[in-house]
């Protein structure tokens, strides 16, 4: 059996790598319209932090996906590849002027080595002019997809994988004998005629501010997230907006909110303004497509719809590997 992974964002690349580890003799190809810095994933802030809106299908446990991604990235972080793969540990604060529940995150509290409530003194010292009532301090990671994706693809190719740059308009375009893993993000809306996939527009600034060593979250989608080379300042969340242009009013609002949160950001050098469309689905879709199989004889396993948490929830790729192994057992196929 040959496997085609459709899509080369974080979902496609992590899925291809994990399939390769589980099935070293398999012939695996990544086919995608865009690679590396041309993908949505490359622009993401990259912090490992799931939101409460992340959902799976019936019987699926989002906590397992998150744990799987965390362990996966942690193993790379503990290796010599950490820096070239763009993974680093980062700690910081999440503040809220509303309810305490905003700064709680059961998924992270059960997983991270450090997740605690911030004291009043900490809140006042970091944000003296704010009206924040609650805060959480935690240590997590950032995964810089601009580094991770090329690193992952190189590793994949070195292990015998192949890649094809091509836009697919229907699954029939892929060789019929292939098992297809569909990691096309927002592209799945058209490819699968799945109207449950909806863009959530996000605008950010990438700035140079090497003095920012921690992440900070405030009210109204305000965030400051450092990586090894730059800092992401955000953001916006516009449901069902397909606008990929930077908006001057969003820019002004982001700069005002971030520099109110951390005033020394006023001196940061702006590298670029960036807009991405998060591939939101009310339930992330990770399943074998029975309908395509029974009606068209095409074997497709879906892995899309991660919304604003695709880097964090890339552990869905472990579930894909399980589904592939199950399919192989049922088909009695060998590689
Ligand atoms: C402003 C912003 C900040 C974010 N910050 C974070 C963060 O800090 N942490 C986090 O976890 N997440 C974050 N996200 C969310 C994250 O970016 C997405 O969830 C993630 O990138 C989705 O990855 P993906 O691989 O599913 O999709 P994509 O990266 O969009 O990749 C899709 C791939 O499929 C290919 N494709 C699509 N259609 C076709 C087709 N028809 N034929 C061939 N190829 C096709 C594309 O070319 C591409 O290669 C952020 C998003 C935004 C917008």
Short mmCIF file of C-alpha atoms and ligand atoms in Angstrom, two decimals:
data_model
loop_
_atom_site.label_atom_id
_atom_site.label_comp_id
_atom_site.label_asym_id
_atom_site.label_seq_id
_atom_site.Cartn_x
_atom_site.Cartn_y
_atom_site.Cartn_z
CA UNK A 1 0.00 0.00 0.00
CA UNK A 2 1.12 3.52 -0.79
CA UNK A 3 0.19 6.45 1.40
CA UNK A 4 -0.38 10.01 0.19
CA UNK A 5 -0.47 12.71 2.85
CA UNK A 6 -2.34 15.67 1.40
CA UNK A 7 -1.11 18.92 2.93
CA UNK A 8 2.25 20.15 4.21
CA UNK A 9 1.26 22.36 7.13
CA UNK A 10 1.85 21.24 10.71
CA UNK A 11 -0.88 18.56 10.43
CA UNK A 12 0.53 17.05 7.23
CA UNK A 13 4.18 17.14 8.22
CA UNK A 14 3.71 15.69 11.73
CA UNK A 15 1.40 13.01 10.30
CA UNK A 16 3.91 12.06 7.61
CA UNK A 17 6.76 11.88 10.14
CA UNK A 18 4.78 9.77 12.58
CA UNK A 19 3.57 7.41 9.83
CA UNK A 20 7.15 7.00 8.68
CA UNK A 21 8.27 6.06 12.21
CA UNK A 22 5.43 3.57 12.64
CA UNK A 23 5.77 2.09 9.14
CA UNK A 24 9.42 2.49 8.08
CA UNK A 25 8.92 0.35 4.96
CA UNK A 26 5.88 2.26 3.71
CA UNK A 27 6.04 4.35 0.59
CA UNK A 28 4.82 7.77 1.72
CA UNK A 29 4.35 10.89 -0.36
CA UNK A 30 3.39 14.39 0.73
CA UNK A 31 1.37 16.22 -1.91
CA UNK A 32 0.51 19.86 -1.29
CA UNK A 33 -0.14 23.10 -3.07
CA UNK A 34 1.98 25.04 -0.55
CA UNK A 35 5.04 24.12 1.47
CA UNK A 36 7.02 25.69 4.31
CA UNK A 37 6.69 29.48 4.62
CA UNK A 38 3.77 29.52 2.15
CA UNK A 39 1.53 27.58 4.54
CA UNK A 40 -0.74 29.03 7.21
CA UNK A 41 1.14 27.03 9.84
CA UNK A 42 4.35 28.96 9.18
CA UNK A 43 2.78 32.23 10.33
CA UNK A 44 1.26 30.92 13.56
CA UNK A 45 2.60 32.27 16.83
CA UNK A 46 3.33 28.64 17.69
CA UNK A 47 2.64 28.57 21.39
CA UNK A 48 1.60 25.26 22.91
CA UNK A 49 -1.70 26.28 24.50
CA UNK A 50 -5.06 24.68 23.69
CA UNK A 51 -8.23 26.77 24.01
CA UNK A 52 -11.47 25.60 25.51
CA UNK A 53 -13.15 25.57 22.08
CA UNK A 54 -11.12 22.60 20.86
CA UNK A 55 -13.39 19.57 20.33
CA UNK A 56 -13.14 16.15 18.76
CA UNK A 57 -15.79 13.74 17.51
CA UNK A 58 -17.80 11.29 19.60
CA UNK A 59 -15.55 9.18 21.80
CA UNK A 60 -12.46 11.23 21.00
CA UNK A 61 -10.45 12.71 23.82
CA UNK A 62 -8.85 16.09 23.09
CA UNK A 63 -6.69 15.61 26.21
CA UNK A 64 -5.07 12.57 24.55
CA UNK A 65 -4.27 14.60 21.42
CA UNK A 66 -2.73 17.38 23.46
CA UNK A 67 -0.69 14.98 25.55
CA UNK A 68 0.52 13.23 22.43
CA UNK A 69 1.69 16.51 20.82
CA UNK A 70 3.32 17.62 24.05
CA UNK A 71 5.27 14.37 24.36
CA UNK A 72 6.22 14.51 20.69
CA UNK A 73 7.57 18.06 20.84
CA UNK A 74 9.21 17.38 24.22
CA UNK A 75 11.19 14.51 22.74
CA UNK A 76 12.50 16.81 20.00
CA UNK A 77 13.20 19.52 22.59
CA UNK A 78 15.32 17.03 24.52
CA UNK A 79 17.32 16.15 21.38
CA UNK A 80 20.15 17.88 19.53
CA UNK A 81 17.60 18.99 16.91
CA UNK A 82 15.68 21.28 19.28
CA UNK A 83 17.06 24.54 17.96
CA UNK A 84 17.05 23.68 14.26
CA UNK A 85 13.49 22.31 14.64
CA UNK A 86 12.49 25.64 16.20
CA UNK A 87 11.28 24.31 19.55
CA UNK A 88 12.05 26.12 22.79
CA UNK A 89 10.69 26.30 26.30
CA UNK A 90 8.99 29.55 27.27
CA UNK A 91 7.20 30.74 30.36
CA UNK A 92 4.86 33.62 30.94
CA UNK A 93 1.56 35.00 32.14
CA UNK A 94 -2.08 34.93 31.20
CA UNK A 95 -4.12 37.80 32.70
CA UNK A 96 -7.81 38.59 32.86
CA UNK A 97 -9.90 41.44 34.16
CA UNK A 98 -12.94 39.11 34.10
CA UNK A 99 -13.61 35.73 35.62
CA UNK A 100 -10.94 33.49 37.12
CA UNK A 101 -12.09 30.72 34.76
CA UNK A 102 -10.44 32.66 31.89
CA UNK A 103 -7.00 31.96 33.31
CA UNK A 104 -7.71 28.32 34.16
CA UNK A 105 -6.92 25.62 31.60
CA UNK A 106 -7.61 22.08 32.80
CA UNK A 107 -5.86 20.56 29.76
CA UNK A 108 -2.63 22.41 30.56
CA UNK A 109 -2.93 22.24 34.33
CA UNK A 110 -2.95 18.43 34.07
CA UNK A 111 -0.03 18.34 31.68
CA UNK A 112 2.55 21.08 32.23
CA UNK A 113 5.15 20.84 34.99
CA UNK A 114 4.37 24.41 36.10
CA UNK A 115 0.89 25.96 36.00
CA UNK A 116 -0.14 28.11 38.95
CA UNK A 117 -2.21 31.15 39.74
CA UNK A 118 -0.27 34.45 39.73
CA UNK A 119 -0.17 36.44 42.95
CA UNK A 120 -1.53 39.98 43.23
CA UNK A 121 2.05 41.22 43.60
CA UNK A 122 3.06 39.60 40.33
CA UNK A 123 0.09 41.12 38.49
CA UNK A 124 0.83 44.59 39.87
CA UNK A 125 4.54 44.38 39.18
CA UNK A 126 4.17 43.29 35.56
CA UNK A 127 1.13 45.37 34.62
CA UNK A 128 0.95 48.27 37.11
CA UNK A 129 -1.62 50.26 35.13
CA UNK A 130 -3.98 47.40 34.35
CA UNK A 131 -7.22 46.36 35.96
CA UNK A 132 -6.42 42.66 35.80
CA UNK A 133 -8.01 40.66 38.59
CA UNK A 134 -6.63 37.22 37.81
CA UNK A 135 -3.51 35.72 36.36
CA UNK A 136 -1.87 32.37 35.71
CA UNK A 137 1.83 31.66 35.34
CA UNK A 138 2.93 28.60 33.37
CA UNK A 139 5.80 27.09 31.46
CA UNK A 140 5.12 25.69 28.01
CA UNK A 141 6.86 25.65 24.59
CA UNK A 142 6.79 27.50 21.32
CA UNK A 143 7.10 25.62 18.07
CA UNK A 144 8.31 27.92 15.31
CA UNK A 145 6.75 26.35 12.24
CA UNK A 146 8.96 28.42 9.96
CA UNK A 147 11.81 26.26 11.24
CA UNK A 148 9.88 23.11 12.17
CA UNK A 149 8.33 22.49 8.74
CA UNK A 150 11.57 22.58 6.68
CA UNK A 151 13.30 20.53 9.40
CA UNK A 152 10.47 17.96 9.32
CA UNK A 153 10.36 17.77 5.55
CA UNK A 154 14.11 17.28 5.31
CA UNK A 155 13.91 14.47 7.88
CA UNK A 156 11.01 12.93 5.95
CA UNK A 157 12.89 13.05 2.62
CA UNK A 158 16.08 11.66 4.18
CA UNK A 159 14.07 8.69 5.45
CA UNK A 160 12.87 7.91 1.92
CA UNK A 161 9.66 9.96 1.69
CA UNK A 162 8.79 11.85 -1.47
CA UNK A 163 6.99 15.13 -2.08
CA UNK A 164 4.91 16.58 -4.89
CA UNK A 165 3.85 20.17 -5.31
CA UNK A 166 0.32 20.11 -6.73
CA UNK A 167 -3.15 21.43 -6.07
CA UNK A 168 -5.72 18.63 -5.86
CA UNK A 169 -9.28 19.38 -6.91
CA UNK A 170 -10.73 15.99 -6.00
CA UNK A 171 -9.50 12.87 -4.21
CA UNK A 172 -9.90 10.94 -7.52
CA UNK A 173 -6.80 12.77 -8.76
CA UNK A 174 -4.69 10.72 -6.37
CA UNK A 175 -3.82 7.17 -7.48
CA UNK A 176 -6.76 4.93 -6.59
CA UNK A 177 -4.67 2.36 -4.76
CA UNK A 178 -3.28 4.92 -2.36
CA UNK A 179 -4.50 5.49 1.15
CA UNK A 180 -5.02 9.26 1.42
CA UNK A 181 -4.51 11.19 4.65
CA UNK A 182 -6.32 14.47 4.26
CA UNK A 183 -4.50 17.26 6.16
CA UNK A 184 -5.63 20.16 3.99
CA UNK A 185 -6.82 22.54 6.72
CA UNK A 186 -9.12 25.19 5.29
CA UNK A 187 -8.73 23.55 1.85
CA UNK A 188 -10.91 20.69 3.15
CA UNK A 189 -13.94 22.93 3.00
CA UNK A 190 -13.93 22.71 -0.80
CA UNK A 191 -12.26 19.33 -1.21
CA UNK A 192 -14.75 17.58 1.09
CA UNK A 193 -17.64 19.99 0.53
CA UNK A 194 -17.60 20.39 4.29
CA UNK A 195 -19.30 23.66 5.23
CA UNK A 196 -18.54 23.02 8.88
CA UNK A 197 -15.02 24.27 8.08
CA UNK A 198 -15.06 28.03 8.56
CA UNK A 199 -12.19 30.55 8.52
CA UNK A 200 -11.43 32.55 11.64
CA UNK A 201 -9.31 35.45 10.48
CA UNK A 202 -6.31 36.37 12.60
CA UNK A 203 -4.06 39.38 12.18
CA UNK A 204 -0.69 39.78 13.92
CA UNK A 205 2.56 41.73 13.81
CA UNK A 206 5.95 40.06 13.71
CA UNK A 207 8.41 42.37 15.48
CA UNK A 208 12.03 42.40 16.59
CA UNK A 209 12.11 42.80 20.38
CA UNK A 210 14.86 40.53 21.72
CA UNK A 211 14.32 41.84 25.25
CA UNK A 212 10.94 40.03 25.39
CA UNK A 213 11.73 36.62 26.88
CA UNK A 214 8.31 35.64 28.23
CA UNK A 215 4.82 35.34 26.73
CA UNK A 216 1.92 37.50 27.92
CA UNK A 217 -1.81 37.22 27.29
CA UNK A 218 -4.34 39.92 28.20
CA UNK A 219 -7.99 40.59 27.49
CA UNK A 220 -9.49 40.84 23.99
CA UNK A 221 -7.18 38.40 22.23
CA UNK A 222 -4.12 40.41 23.16
CA UNK A 223 -0.95 38.34 23.14
CA UNK A 224 2.82 38.70 22.97
CA UNK A 225 4.68 35.52 22.10
CA UNK A 226 8.46 35.34 21.63
CA UNK A 227 10.34 32.83 19.49
CA UNK A 228 14.08 32.58 18.88
CA UNK A 229 14.07 35.20 16.12
CA UNK A 230 11.02 37.42 16.56
CA UNK A 231 7.98 38.23 18.68
CA UNK A 232 4.38 37.81 17.55
CA UNK A 233 1.97 40.54 18.66
CA UNK A 234 -1.71 39.77 18.34
CA UNK A 235 -4.39 39.65 17.60
CA UNK A 236 -7.84 39.40 16.13
CA UNK A 237 -10.45 36.68 15.72
CA UNK A 238 -12.99 37.35 12.95
CA UNK A 239 -15.38 34.44 12.44
CA UNK A 240 -16.24 33.58 8.81
CA UNK A 241 -14.02 36.31 7.39
CA UNK A 242 -12.05 35.47 4.23
CA UNK A 243 -10.17 38.78 4.23
CA UNK A 244 -6.44 38.06 3.98
CA UNK A 245 -5.41 41.73 3.80
CA UNK A 246 -3.94 43.54 6.78
CA UNK A 247 -6.34 46.05 8.19
CA UNK A 248 -4.99 49.39 9.43
CA UNK A 249 -7.54 49.57 12.26
CA UNK A 250 -6.58 46.08 13.44
CA UNK A 251 -2.92 47.10 13.27
CA UNK A 252 -3.53 50.17 15.43
CA UNK A 253 -5.58 48.17 17.91
CA UNK A 254 -2.97 45.39 18.21
CA UNK A 255 -0.12 47.86 18.78
CA UNK A 256 -2.14 49.84 21.32
CA UNK A 257 -3.27 46.76 23.26
CA UNK A 258 0.15 45.07 23.28
CA UNK A 259 2.03 48.18 24.33
CA UNK A 260 -0.50 48.83 27.06
CA UNK A 261 0.15 45.29 28.32
CA UNK A 262 3.97 45.56 28.05
CA UNK A 263 4.92 49.24 27.49
CA UNK A 264 8.51 48.68 26.30
CA UNK A 265 7.08 47.14 23.13
CA UNK A 266 6.62 50.68 21.82
CA UNK A 267 10.28 50.52 20.76
CA UNK A 268 9.98 47.26 18.87
CA UNK A 269 10.97 47.21 15.22
CA UNK A 270 8.13 45.95 13.05
CA UNK A 271 9.15 43.20 10.65
CA UNK A 272 5.78 42.62 9.02
CA UNK A 273 2.05 42.51 9.47
CA UNK A 274 0.51 39.09 8.74
CA UNK A 275 -2.98 37.66 8.31
CA UNK A 276 -3.93 34.00 8.49
CA UNK A 277 -7.25 32.15 8.26
CA UNK A 278 -7.61 29.56 11.03
CA UNK A 279 -9.26 26.37 9.73
CA UNK A 280 -12.02 26.16 12.35
CA UNK A 281 -14.44 23.25 12.58
CA UNK A 282 -16.79 22.72 15.52
CA UNK A 283 -15.21 19.25 15.84
CA UNK A 284 -11.72 18.55 14.53
CA UNK A 285 -12.25 15.78 11.97
CA UNK A 286 -10.06 12.73 12.53
CA UNK A 287 -11.74 9.68 11.01
CA UNK A 288 -11.91 7.22 8.13
CA UNK A 289 -14.37 8.41 5.46
CA UNK A 290 -16.84 5.52 5.15
CA UNK A 291 -18.95 7.38 2.57
CA UNK A 292 -16.08 7.95 0.11
CA UNK A 293 -15.07 4.31 0.50
CA UNK A 294 -18.54 2.85 -0.04
CA UNK A 295 -19.55 5.23 -2.84
CA UNK A 296 -16.28 5.75 -4.72
CA UNK A 297 -13.88 3.10 -3.42
CA UNK A 298 -11.42 5.76 -2.23
CA UNK A 299 -9.72 5.31 1.13
CA UNK A 300 -9.38 8.62 2.96
CA UNK A 301 -8.53 9.32 6.58
CA UNK A 302 -9.24 12.94 7.52
CA UNK A 303 -7.14 15.09 9.85
CA UNK A 304 -8.34 18.69 9.56
CA UNK A 305 -10.22 21.53 11.25
CA UNK A 306 -7.81 22.42 14.09
CA UNK A 307 -8.83 26.10 14.13
CA UNK A 308 -6.55 28.25 16.27
CA UNK A 309 -4.78 25.29 17.86
CA UNK A 310 -3.24 23.23 15.07
CA UNK A 311 0.32 23.42 16.38
CA UNK A 312 -0.85 22.46 19.88
CA UNK A 313 -3.20 19.71 18.70
CA UNK A 314 -0.97 18.08 16.08
CA UNK A 315 -1.17 14.97 18.27
CA UNK A 316 -4.20 14.07 16.14
CA UNK A 317 -1.51 12.56 13.91
CA UNK A 318 -1.05 9.76 16.47
CA UNK A 319 -4.73 8.93 16.09
CA UNK A 320 -4.26 8.88 12.30
CA UNK A 321 -1.44 6.35 12.69
CA UNK A 322 -3.75 4.14 14.78
CA UNK A 323 -6.46 4.38 12.10
CA UNK A 324 -3.95 3.47 9.36
CA UNK A 325 -2.74 0.42 11.30
CA UNK A 326 -6.35 -0.63 11.89
CA UNK A 327 -7.13 -0.28 8.17
CA UNK A 328 -4.10 -2.37 7.29
CA UNK A 329 -5.17 -5.10 9.71
CA UNK A 330 -8.67 -5.12 8.21
CA UNK A 331 -7.36 -5.13 4.63
CA UNK A 332 -4.70 -7.69 5.62
CA UNK A 333 -2.25 -5.45 3.75
CA UNK A 334 1.51 -5.60 4.20
CA UNK A 335 4.08 -3.02 3.33
C1 LIG B 1 -2.77 34.56 13.79
C2 LIG B 1 -2.69 33.09 14.09
C3 LIG B 1 -1.96 32.65 15.18
C4 LIG B 1 -1.94 31.29 15.50
N1 LIG B 1 -1.22 30.88 16.58
C5 LIG B 1 -1.25 29.59 16.97
C6 LIG B 1 -0.55 29.16 18.13
O1 LIG B 1 0.12 29.97 18.80
N2 LIG B 1 -0.64 27.86 18.51
C7 LIG B 1 -1.38 26.96 17.78
O2 LIG B 1 -1.46 25.79 18.20
N3 LIG B 1 -2.02 27.33 16.65
C8 LIG B 1 -2.00 28.61 16.24
N4 LIG B 1 -2.67 29.01 15.12
C9 LIG B 1 -3.47 28.01 14.39
C10 LIG B 1 -2.62 27.23 13.40
O3 LIG B 1 -1.95 28.12 12.55
C11 LIG B 1 -3.51 26.27 12.57
O4 LIG B 1 -4.36 25.53 13.39
C12 LIG B 1 -2.59 25.30 11.82
O5 LIG B 1 -1.62 26.00 11.10
C13 LIG B 1 -3.40 24.41 10.88
O6 LIG B 1 -2.47 23.56 10.27
P1 LIG B 1 -2.86 22.63 9.05
O7 LIG B 1 -1.66 21.83 8.71
O8 LIG B 1 -4.11 21.90 9.38
O9 LIG B 1 -3.23 23.66 7.88
P2 LIG B 1 -2.26 24.54 6.94
O10 LIG B 1 -1.06 25.01 7.61
O11 LIG B 1 -3.17 25.54 6.29
O12 LIG B 1 -1.81 23.50 5.84
C14 LIG B 1 -2.71 23.01 4.85
C15 LIG B 1 -1.91 22.34 3.76
O13 LIG B 1 -2.82 21.73 2.85
C16 LIG B 1 -2.50 22.16 1.53
N5 LIG B 1 -3.74 22.14 0.73
C17 LIG B 1 -4.94 22.67 1.05
N6 LIG B 1 -5.83 22.41 0.07
C18 LIG B 1 -5.15 21.70 -0.87
C19 LIG B 1 -5.51 21.15 -2.12
N7 LIG B 1 -6.75 21.25 -2.61
N8 LIG B 1 -4.56 20.48 -2.85
C20 LIG B 1 -3.30 20.36 -2.37
N9 LIG B 1 -2.90 20.88 -1.19
C21 LIG B 1 -3.82 21.53 -0.46
C22 LIG B 1 -1.91 23.54 1.70
O14 LIG B 1 -1.17 23.92 0.54
C23 LIG B 1 -1.04 23.28 2.94
O15 LIG B 1 0.14 22.64 2.55
C24 LIG B 1 -2.67 30.35 14.73
C25 LIG B 1 -3.36 30.80 13.60
C26 LIG B 1 -3.38 32.15 13.28
C27 LIG B 1 -4.13 32.61 12.06
#
